[in-house]
Structures are given as structure tokens and as C-alpha cells.
mmCIF file of C-alpha atoms and ligand atoms in Angstrom:
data_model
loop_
_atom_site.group_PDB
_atom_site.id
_atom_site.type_symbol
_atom_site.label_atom_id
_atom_site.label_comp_id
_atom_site.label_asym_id
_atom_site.label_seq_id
_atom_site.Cartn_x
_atom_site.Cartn_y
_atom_site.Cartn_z
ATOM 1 C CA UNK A 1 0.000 0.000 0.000
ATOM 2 C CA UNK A 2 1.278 3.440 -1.125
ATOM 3 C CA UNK A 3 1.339 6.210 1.626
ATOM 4 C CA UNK A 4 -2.008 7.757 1.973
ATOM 5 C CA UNK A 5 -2.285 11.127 0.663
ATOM 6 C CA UNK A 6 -2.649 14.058 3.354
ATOM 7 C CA UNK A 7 -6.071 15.437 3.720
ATOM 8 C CA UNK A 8 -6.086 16.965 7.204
ATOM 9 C CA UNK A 9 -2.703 17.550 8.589
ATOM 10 C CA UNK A 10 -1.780 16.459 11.859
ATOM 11 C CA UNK A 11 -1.597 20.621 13.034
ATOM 12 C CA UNK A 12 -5.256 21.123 11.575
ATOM 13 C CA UNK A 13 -6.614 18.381 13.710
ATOM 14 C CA UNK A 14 -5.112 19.079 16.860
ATOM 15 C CA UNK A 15 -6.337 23.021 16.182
ATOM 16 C CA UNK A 16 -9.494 21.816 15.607
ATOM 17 C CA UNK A 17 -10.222 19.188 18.061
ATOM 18 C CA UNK A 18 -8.738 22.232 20.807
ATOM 19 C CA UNK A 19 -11.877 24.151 19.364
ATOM 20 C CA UNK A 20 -14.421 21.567 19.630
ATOM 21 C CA UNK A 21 -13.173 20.916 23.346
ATOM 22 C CA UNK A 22 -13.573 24.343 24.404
ATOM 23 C CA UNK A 23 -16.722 24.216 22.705
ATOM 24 C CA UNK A 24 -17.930 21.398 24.717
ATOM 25 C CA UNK A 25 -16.699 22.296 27.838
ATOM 26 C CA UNK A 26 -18.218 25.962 27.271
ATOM 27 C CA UNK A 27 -21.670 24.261 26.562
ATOM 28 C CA UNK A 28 -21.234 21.373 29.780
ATOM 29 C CA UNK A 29 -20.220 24.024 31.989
ATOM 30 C CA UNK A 30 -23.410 24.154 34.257
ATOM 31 C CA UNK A 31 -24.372 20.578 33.811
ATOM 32 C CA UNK A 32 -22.221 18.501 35.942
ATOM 33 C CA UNK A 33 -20.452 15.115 34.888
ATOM 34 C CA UNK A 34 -20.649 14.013 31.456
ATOM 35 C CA UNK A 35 -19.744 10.581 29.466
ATOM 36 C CA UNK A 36 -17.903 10.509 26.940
ATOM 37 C CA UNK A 37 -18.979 7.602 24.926
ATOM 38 C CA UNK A 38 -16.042 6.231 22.277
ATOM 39 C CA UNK A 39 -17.179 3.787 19.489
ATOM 40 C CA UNK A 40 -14.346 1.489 18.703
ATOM 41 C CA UNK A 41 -12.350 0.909 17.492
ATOM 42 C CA UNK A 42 -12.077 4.136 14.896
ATOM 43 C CA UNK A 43 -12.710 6.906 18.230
ATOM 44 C CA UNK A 44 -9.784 5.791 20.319
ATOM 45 C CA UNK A 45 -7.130 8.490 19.009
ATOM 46 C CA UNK A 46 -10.029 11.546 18.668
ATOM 47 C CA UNK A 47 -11.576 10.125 22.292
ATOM 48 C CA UNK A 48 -7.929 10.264 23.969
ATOM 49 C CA UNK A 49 -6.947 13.706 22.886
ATOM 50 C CA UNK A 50 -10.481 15.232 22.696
ATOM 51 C CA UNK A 51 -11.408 13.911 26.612
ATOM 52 C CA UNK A 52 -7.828 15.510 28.056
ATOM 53 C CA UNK A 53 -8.423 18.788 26.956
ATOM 54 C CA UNK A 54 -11.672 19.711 28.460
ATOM 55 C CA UNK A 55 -11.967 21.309 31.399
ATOM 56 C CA UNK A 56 -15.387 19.932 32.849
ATOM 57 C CA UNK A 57 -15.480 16.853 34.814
ATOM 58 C CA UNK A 58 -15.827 13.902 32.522
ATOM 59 C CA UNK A 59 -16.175 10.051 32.896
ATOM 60 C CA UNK A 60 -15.513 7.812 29.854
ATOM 61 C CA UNK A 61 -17.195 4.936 28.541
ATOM 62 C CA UNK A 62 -16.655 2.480 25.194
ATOM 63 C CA UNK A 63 -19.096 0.968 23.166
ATOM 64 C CA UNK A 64 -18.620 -1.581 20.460
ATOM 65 C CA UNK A 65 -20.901 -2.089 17.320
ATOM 66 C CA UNK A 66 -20.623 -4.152 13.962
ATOM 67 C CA UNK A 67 -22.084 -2.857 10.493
ATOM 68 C CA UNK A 68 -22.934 -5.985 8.107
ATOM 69 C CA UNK A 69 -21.416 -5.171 5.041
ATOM 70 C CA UNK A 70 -21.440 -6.624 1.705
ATOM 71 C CA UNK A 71 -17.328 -5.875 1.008
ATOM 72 C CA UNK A 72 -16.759 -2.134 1.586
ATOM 73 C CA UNK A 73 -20.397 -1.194 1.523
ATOM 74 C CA UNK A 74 -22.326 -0.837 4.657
ATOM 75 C CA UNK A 75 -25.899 -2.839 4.519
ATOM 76 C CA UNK A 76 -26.881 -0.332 7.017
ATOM 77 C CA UNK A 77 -27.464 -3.100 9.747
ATOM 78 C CA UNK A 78 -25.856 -2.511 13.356
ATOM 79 C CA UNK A 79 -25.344 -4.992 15.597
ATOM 80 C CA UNK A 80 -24.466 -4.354 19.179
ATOM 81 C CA UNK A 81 -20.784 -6.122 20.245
ATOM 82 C CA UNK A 82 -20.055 -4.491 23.487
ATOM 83 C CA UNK A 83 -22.729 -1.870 25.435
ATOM 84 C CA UNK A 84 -21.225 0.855 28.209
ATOM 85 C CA UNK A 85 -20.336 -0.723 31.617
ATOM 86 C CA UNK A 86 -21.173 2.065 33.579
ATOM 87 C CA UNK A 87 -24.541 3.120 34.479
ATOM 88 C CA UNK A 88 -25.418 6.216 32.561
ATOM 89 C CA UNK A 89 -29.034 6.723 33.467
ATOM 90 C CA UNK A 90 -29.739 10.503 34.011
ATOM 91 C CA UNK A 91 -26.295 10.996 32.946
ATOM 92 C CA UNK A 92 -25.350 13.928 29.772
ATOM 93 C CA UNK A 93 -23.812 11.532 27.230
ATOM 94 C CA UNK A 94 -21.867 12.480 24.053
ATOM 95 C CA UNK A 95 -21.160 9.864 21.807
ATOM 96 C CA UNK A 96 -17.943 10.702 20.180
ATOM 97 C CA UNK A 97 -17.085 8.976 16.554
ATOM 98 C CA UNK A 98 -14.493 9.144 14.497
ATOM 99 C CA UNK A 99 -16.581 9.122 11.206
ATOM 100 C CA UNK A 100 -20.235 9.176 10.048
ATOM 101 C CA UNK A 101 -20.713 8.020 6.410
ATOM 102 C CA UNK A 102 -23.782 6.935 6.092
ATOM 103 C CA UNK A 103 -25.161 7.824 9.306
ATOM 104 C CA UNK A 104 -26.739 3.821 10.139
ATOM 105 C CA UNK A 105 -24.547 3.535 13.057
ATOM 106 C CA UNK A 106 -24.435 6.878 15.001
ATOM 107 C CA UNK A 107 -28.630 6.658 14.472
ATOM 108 C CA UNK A 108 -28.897 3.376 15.842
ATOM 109 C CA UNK A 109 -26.503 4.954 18.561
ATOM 110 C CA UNK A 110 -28.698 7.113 19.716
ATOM 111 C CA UNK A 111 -31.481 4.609 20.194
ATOM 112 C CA UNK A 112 -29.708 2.146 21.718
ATOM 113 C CA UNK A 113 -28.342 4.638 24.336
ATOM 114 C CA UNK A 114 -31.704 6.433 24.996
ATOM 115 C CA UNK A 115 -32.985 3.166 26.278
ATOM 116 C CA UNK A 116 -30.411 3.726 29.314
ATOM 117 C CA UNK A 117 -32.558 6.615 29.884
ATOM 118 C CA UNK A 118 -29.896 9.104 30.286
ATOM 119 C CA UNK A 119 -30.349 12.700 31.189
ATOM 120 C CA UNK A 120 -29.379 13.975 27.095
ATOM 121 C CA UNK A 121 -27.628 12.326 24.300
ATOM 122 C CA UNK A 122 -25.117 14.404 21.710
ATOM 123 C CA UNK A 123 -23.050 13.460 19.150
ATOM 124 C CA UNK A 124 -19.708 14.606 18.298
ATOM 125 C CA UNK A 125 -17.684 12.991 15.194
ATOM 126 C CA UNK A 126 -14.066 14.282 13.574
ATOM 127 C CA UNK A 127 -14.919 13.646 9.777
ATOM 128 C CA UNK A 128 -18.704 13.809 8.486
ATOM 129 C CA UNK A 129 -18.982 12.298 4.654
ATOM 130 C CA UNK A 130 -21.856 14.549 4.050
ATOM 131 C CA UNK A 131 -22.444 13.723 0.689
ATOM 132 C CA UNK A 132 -22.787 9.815 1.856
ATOM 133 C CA UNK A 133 -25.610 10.243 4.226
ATOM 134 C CA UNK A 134 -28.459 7.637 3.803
ATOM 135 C CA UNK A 135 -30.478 8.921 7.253
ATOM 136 C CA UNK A 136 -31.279 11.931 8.959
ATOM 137 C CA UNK A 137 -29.018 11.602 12.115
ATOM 138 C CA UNK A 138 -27.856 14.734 14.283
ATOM 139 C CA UNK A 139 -24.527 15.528 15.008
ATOM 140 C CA UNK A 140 -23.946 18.009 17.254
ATOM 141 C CA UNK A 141 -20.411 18.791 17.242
ATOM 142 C CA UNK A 142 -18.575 18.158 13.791
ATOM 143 C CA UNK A 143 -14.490 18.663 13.179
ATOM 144 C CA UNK A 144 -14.369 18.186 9.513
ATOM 145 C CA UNK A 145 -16.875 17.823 6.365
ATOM 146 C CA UNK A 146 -15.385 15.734 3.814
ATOM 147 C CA UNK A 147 -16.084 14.157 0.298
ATOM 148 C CA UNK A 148 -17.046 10.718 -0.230
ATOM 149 C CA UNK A 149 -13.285 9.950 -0.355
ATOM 150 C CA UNK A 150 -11.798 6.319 1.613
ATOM 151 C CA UNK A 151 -9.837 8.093 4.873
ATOM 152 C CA UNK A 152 -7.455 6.272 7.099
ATOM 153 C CA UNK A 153 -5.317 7.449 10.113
ATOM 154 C CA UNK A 154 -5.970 9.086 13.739
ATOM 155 C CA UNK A 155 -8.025 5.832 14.522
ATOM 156 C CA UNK A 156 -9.664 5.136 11.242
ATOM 157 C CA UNK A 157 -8.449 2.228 9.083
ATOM 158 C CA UNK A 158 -8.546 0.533 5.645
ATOM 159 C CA UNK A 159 -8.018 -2.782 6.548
ATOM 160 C CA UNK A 160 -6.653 -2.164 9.975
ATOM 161 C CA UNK A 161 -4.294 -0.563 8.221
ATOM 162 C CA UNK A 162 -3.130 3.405 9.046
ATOM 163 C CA UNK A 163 -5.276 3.732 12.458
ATOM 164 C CA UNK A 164 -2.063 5.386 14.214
ATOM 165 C CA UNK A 165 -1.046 7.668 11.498
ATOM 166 C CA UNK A 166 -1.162 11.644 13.190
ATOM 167 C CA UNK A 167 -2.734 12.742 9.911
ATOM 168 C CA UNK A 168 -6.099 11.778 7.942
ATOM 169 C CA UNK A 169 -4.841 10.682 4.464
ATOM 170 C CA UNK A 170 -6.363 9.621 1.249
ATOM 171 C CA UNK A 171 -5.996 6.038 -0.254
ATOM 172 C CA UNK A 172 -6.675 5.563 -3.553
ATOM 173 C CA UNK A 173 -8.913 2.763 -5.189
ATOM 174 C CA UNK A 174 -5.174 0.998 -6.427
ATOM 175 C CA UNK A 175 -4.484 0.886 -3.156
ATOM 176 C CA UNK A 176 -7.475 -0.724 -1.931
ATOM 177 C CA UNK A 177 -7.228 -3.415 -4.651
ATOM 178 C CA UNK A 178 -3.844 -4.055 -3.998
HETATM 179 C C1 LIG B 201 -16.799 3.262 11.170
HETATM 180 C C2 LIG B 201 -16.949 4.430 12.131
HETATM 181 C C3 LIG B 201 -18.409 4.418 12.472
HETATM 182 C C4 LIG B 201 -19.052 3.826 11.247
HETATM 183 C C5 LIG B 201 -19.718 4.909 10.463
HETATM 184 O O1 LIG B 201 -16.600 2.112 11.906
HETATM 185 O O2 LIG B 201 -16.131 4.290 13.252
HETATM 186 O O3 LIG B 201 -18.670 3.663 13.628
HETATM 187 O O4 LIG B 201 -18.027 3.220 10.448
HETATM 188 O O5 LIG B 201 -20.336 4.395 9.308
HETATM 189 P P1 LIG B 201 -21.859 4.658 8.964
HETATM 190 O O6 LIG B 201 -22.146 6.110 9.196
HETATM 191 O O7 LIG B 201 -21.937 4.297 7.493
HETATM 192 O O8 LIG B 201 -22.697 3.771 9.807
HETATM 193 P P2 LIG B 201 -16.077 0.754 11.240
HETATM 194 O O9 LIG B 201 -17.247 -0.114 10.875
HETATM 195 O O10 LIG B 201 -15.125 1.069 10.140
HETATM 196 O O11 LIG B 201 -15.343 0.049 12.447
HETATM 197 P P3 LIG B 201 -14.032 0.505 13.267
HETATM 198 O O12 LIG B 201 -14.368 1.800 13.964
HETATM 199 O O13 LIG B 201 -13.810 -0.613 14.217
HETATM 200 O O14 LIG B 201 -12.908 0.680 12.260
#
């Protein structure tokens, strides 16, 4: 595999995710504890460096979910591999993703959280593929629109390939074949 192609530079991200945190905490400020909730495996990098720099008290949780796909393309089926631990019932949860491309799994998400009956849900992702969206899902807090392009690196893979790069590069269809 060729080296992925830089989209968002490894300054741009950090900038950015600084700005969504002080965002967050801004809008948390009054509201006591919140849970961060990372969907692995893609969230780990964004969770890790998003979660240290806010400056409200937090409490983190991970959830796990599968998409059945035929190949590369999602069916839009979720299944559920591993749910929080904690108890987040009248909690504020944010659900924090490293990508939303079609939208299937951050909506199903939402549902499946809500049944915990916590106090609110939000969503926070890096990278939206806007033009890729098959459902109307909410996301409130949003790093990066991006084109229906295949992205790897700071936790998102092709593969498992590229989930540890500090950048969010480009791979091209040869590469994917290859
Ligand atoms: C990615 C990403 C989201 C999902 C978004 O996970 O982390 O959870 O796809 O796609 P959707 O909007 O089309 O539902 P992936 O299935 O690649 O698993 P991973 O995070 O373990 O790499």
C-alpha cells in the first residue's frame, strides 16, 4: 500500500479538536459530569486527545458495534458487540465517533443509548462524509466535512491498516485493490 495522501494535517486536527473541546466544555459548563462515549475501534485516538483537553469533569465509557457489510459497503445493519459498563441513566452523554458516512450507526446509537434513559444524548464525530448520508441523524459537534473519499489514520483504518497515522490521508482505489 502506497502512503495515503494528506487530507487533514496532523496541526489542523489538533487546532481543531482544541476548538471543539472548548466548545464542549463551554456548553457542559453548568451541567455537571458528562460521558464521553467512544465507538471502537475508529474513536480511540479523537476520544484520547479530545477527553484531556476539556476542562469539565468527565467520565468515559466504550461501546462496540458491527455494520454488516457486503465488502466495503455498509448494509446499514448494526449490531451491538459491546454496550457501556457504567450506568449512565440521568447521565449527559456524548457519543464521540471518528466518522459518520452513512449515518446507520451513530442513528442506531442514539437509540440504543436512549434506552439507558440518560439525562441527554449528543453526538460529536471528527470527519462527516456529508455527501454519503443515507439517514437523517444529528450531530452536534462536527471537526471536519469531507467528500465521499476512503480516509485512514488518527483511529480510522482501511483494513486495519493506518489507524495510528497523526494525519487523515487519502488512499486511492489501487491501493485498496492491492
Ligand atoms: C466506522 C466508524 C463508524 C461507522 C460509520 O466504523 O467508526 O462507527 O463506520 O459508518 P456509517 O455512518 O456508514 O454507519 P467501522 O465499521 O469502520 O469500524 P471501526 O471503527 O472498528 O474501524
Amino acid at each position: 500500500m502506497t502512503k495515503p495522501v494528506v487530507l487533514i494535517s496532523e496541526e489542523e486536527i489538533q487546532t481543531r479538536v482544541a476548538e471543539l473541546a472548548a466548545q464542549i466544555s463551554e456548553d457542559y459548563a453548568d451541567k455537571g459530569d458528562i460521558v464521553l462515549v467512544g465507538v471502537l475501534k475508529g474513536s480511540f485516538i479523537f476520544l484520547a486527545d479530545l477527553s484531556r483537553r476539556l476542562d469539565i469533569p468527565r467520565t468515559i465509557e466504550f461501546i462496540a458495534v458491527s455494520s454488516y457489510a457486503n465488502g466495503s459497503k455498509s448494509t446499514g445493519a448494526v449490531r451491538l458487540v459491546m454496550d457501556v459498563r457504567g450506568n449512565i441513566a440521568k447521565k449527559h452523554v456524548l457519543i464521540v465517533e471518528d466518522i459518520v458516512d452513512t449515518g446507520h450507526t451513530l442513528k442506531y446509537l442514539i437509540g440504543m443509548l436512549e434506552s439507558h434513559l440518560p439525562a441527554s444524548v449528543r453526538t460529536c464525530a471528527l470527519v462527516r462524509k456529508a455527501e454519503s448520508a443515507e439517514v437523517d441523524v444529528d450531530v452536534d459537534y462536527i471537526g471536519f466535512d469531507i467528500g465521499d473519499e476512503w480516509v485512514v489514520g488518527y483511529g480510522l483504518d482501511y483494513a486495519e491498516q493506518n489507524r495510528t497515522l497523526p494525519y487523515i490521508g487519502v488512499i486511492t482505489p489501487d491501493d485498496r485493490d492491492s
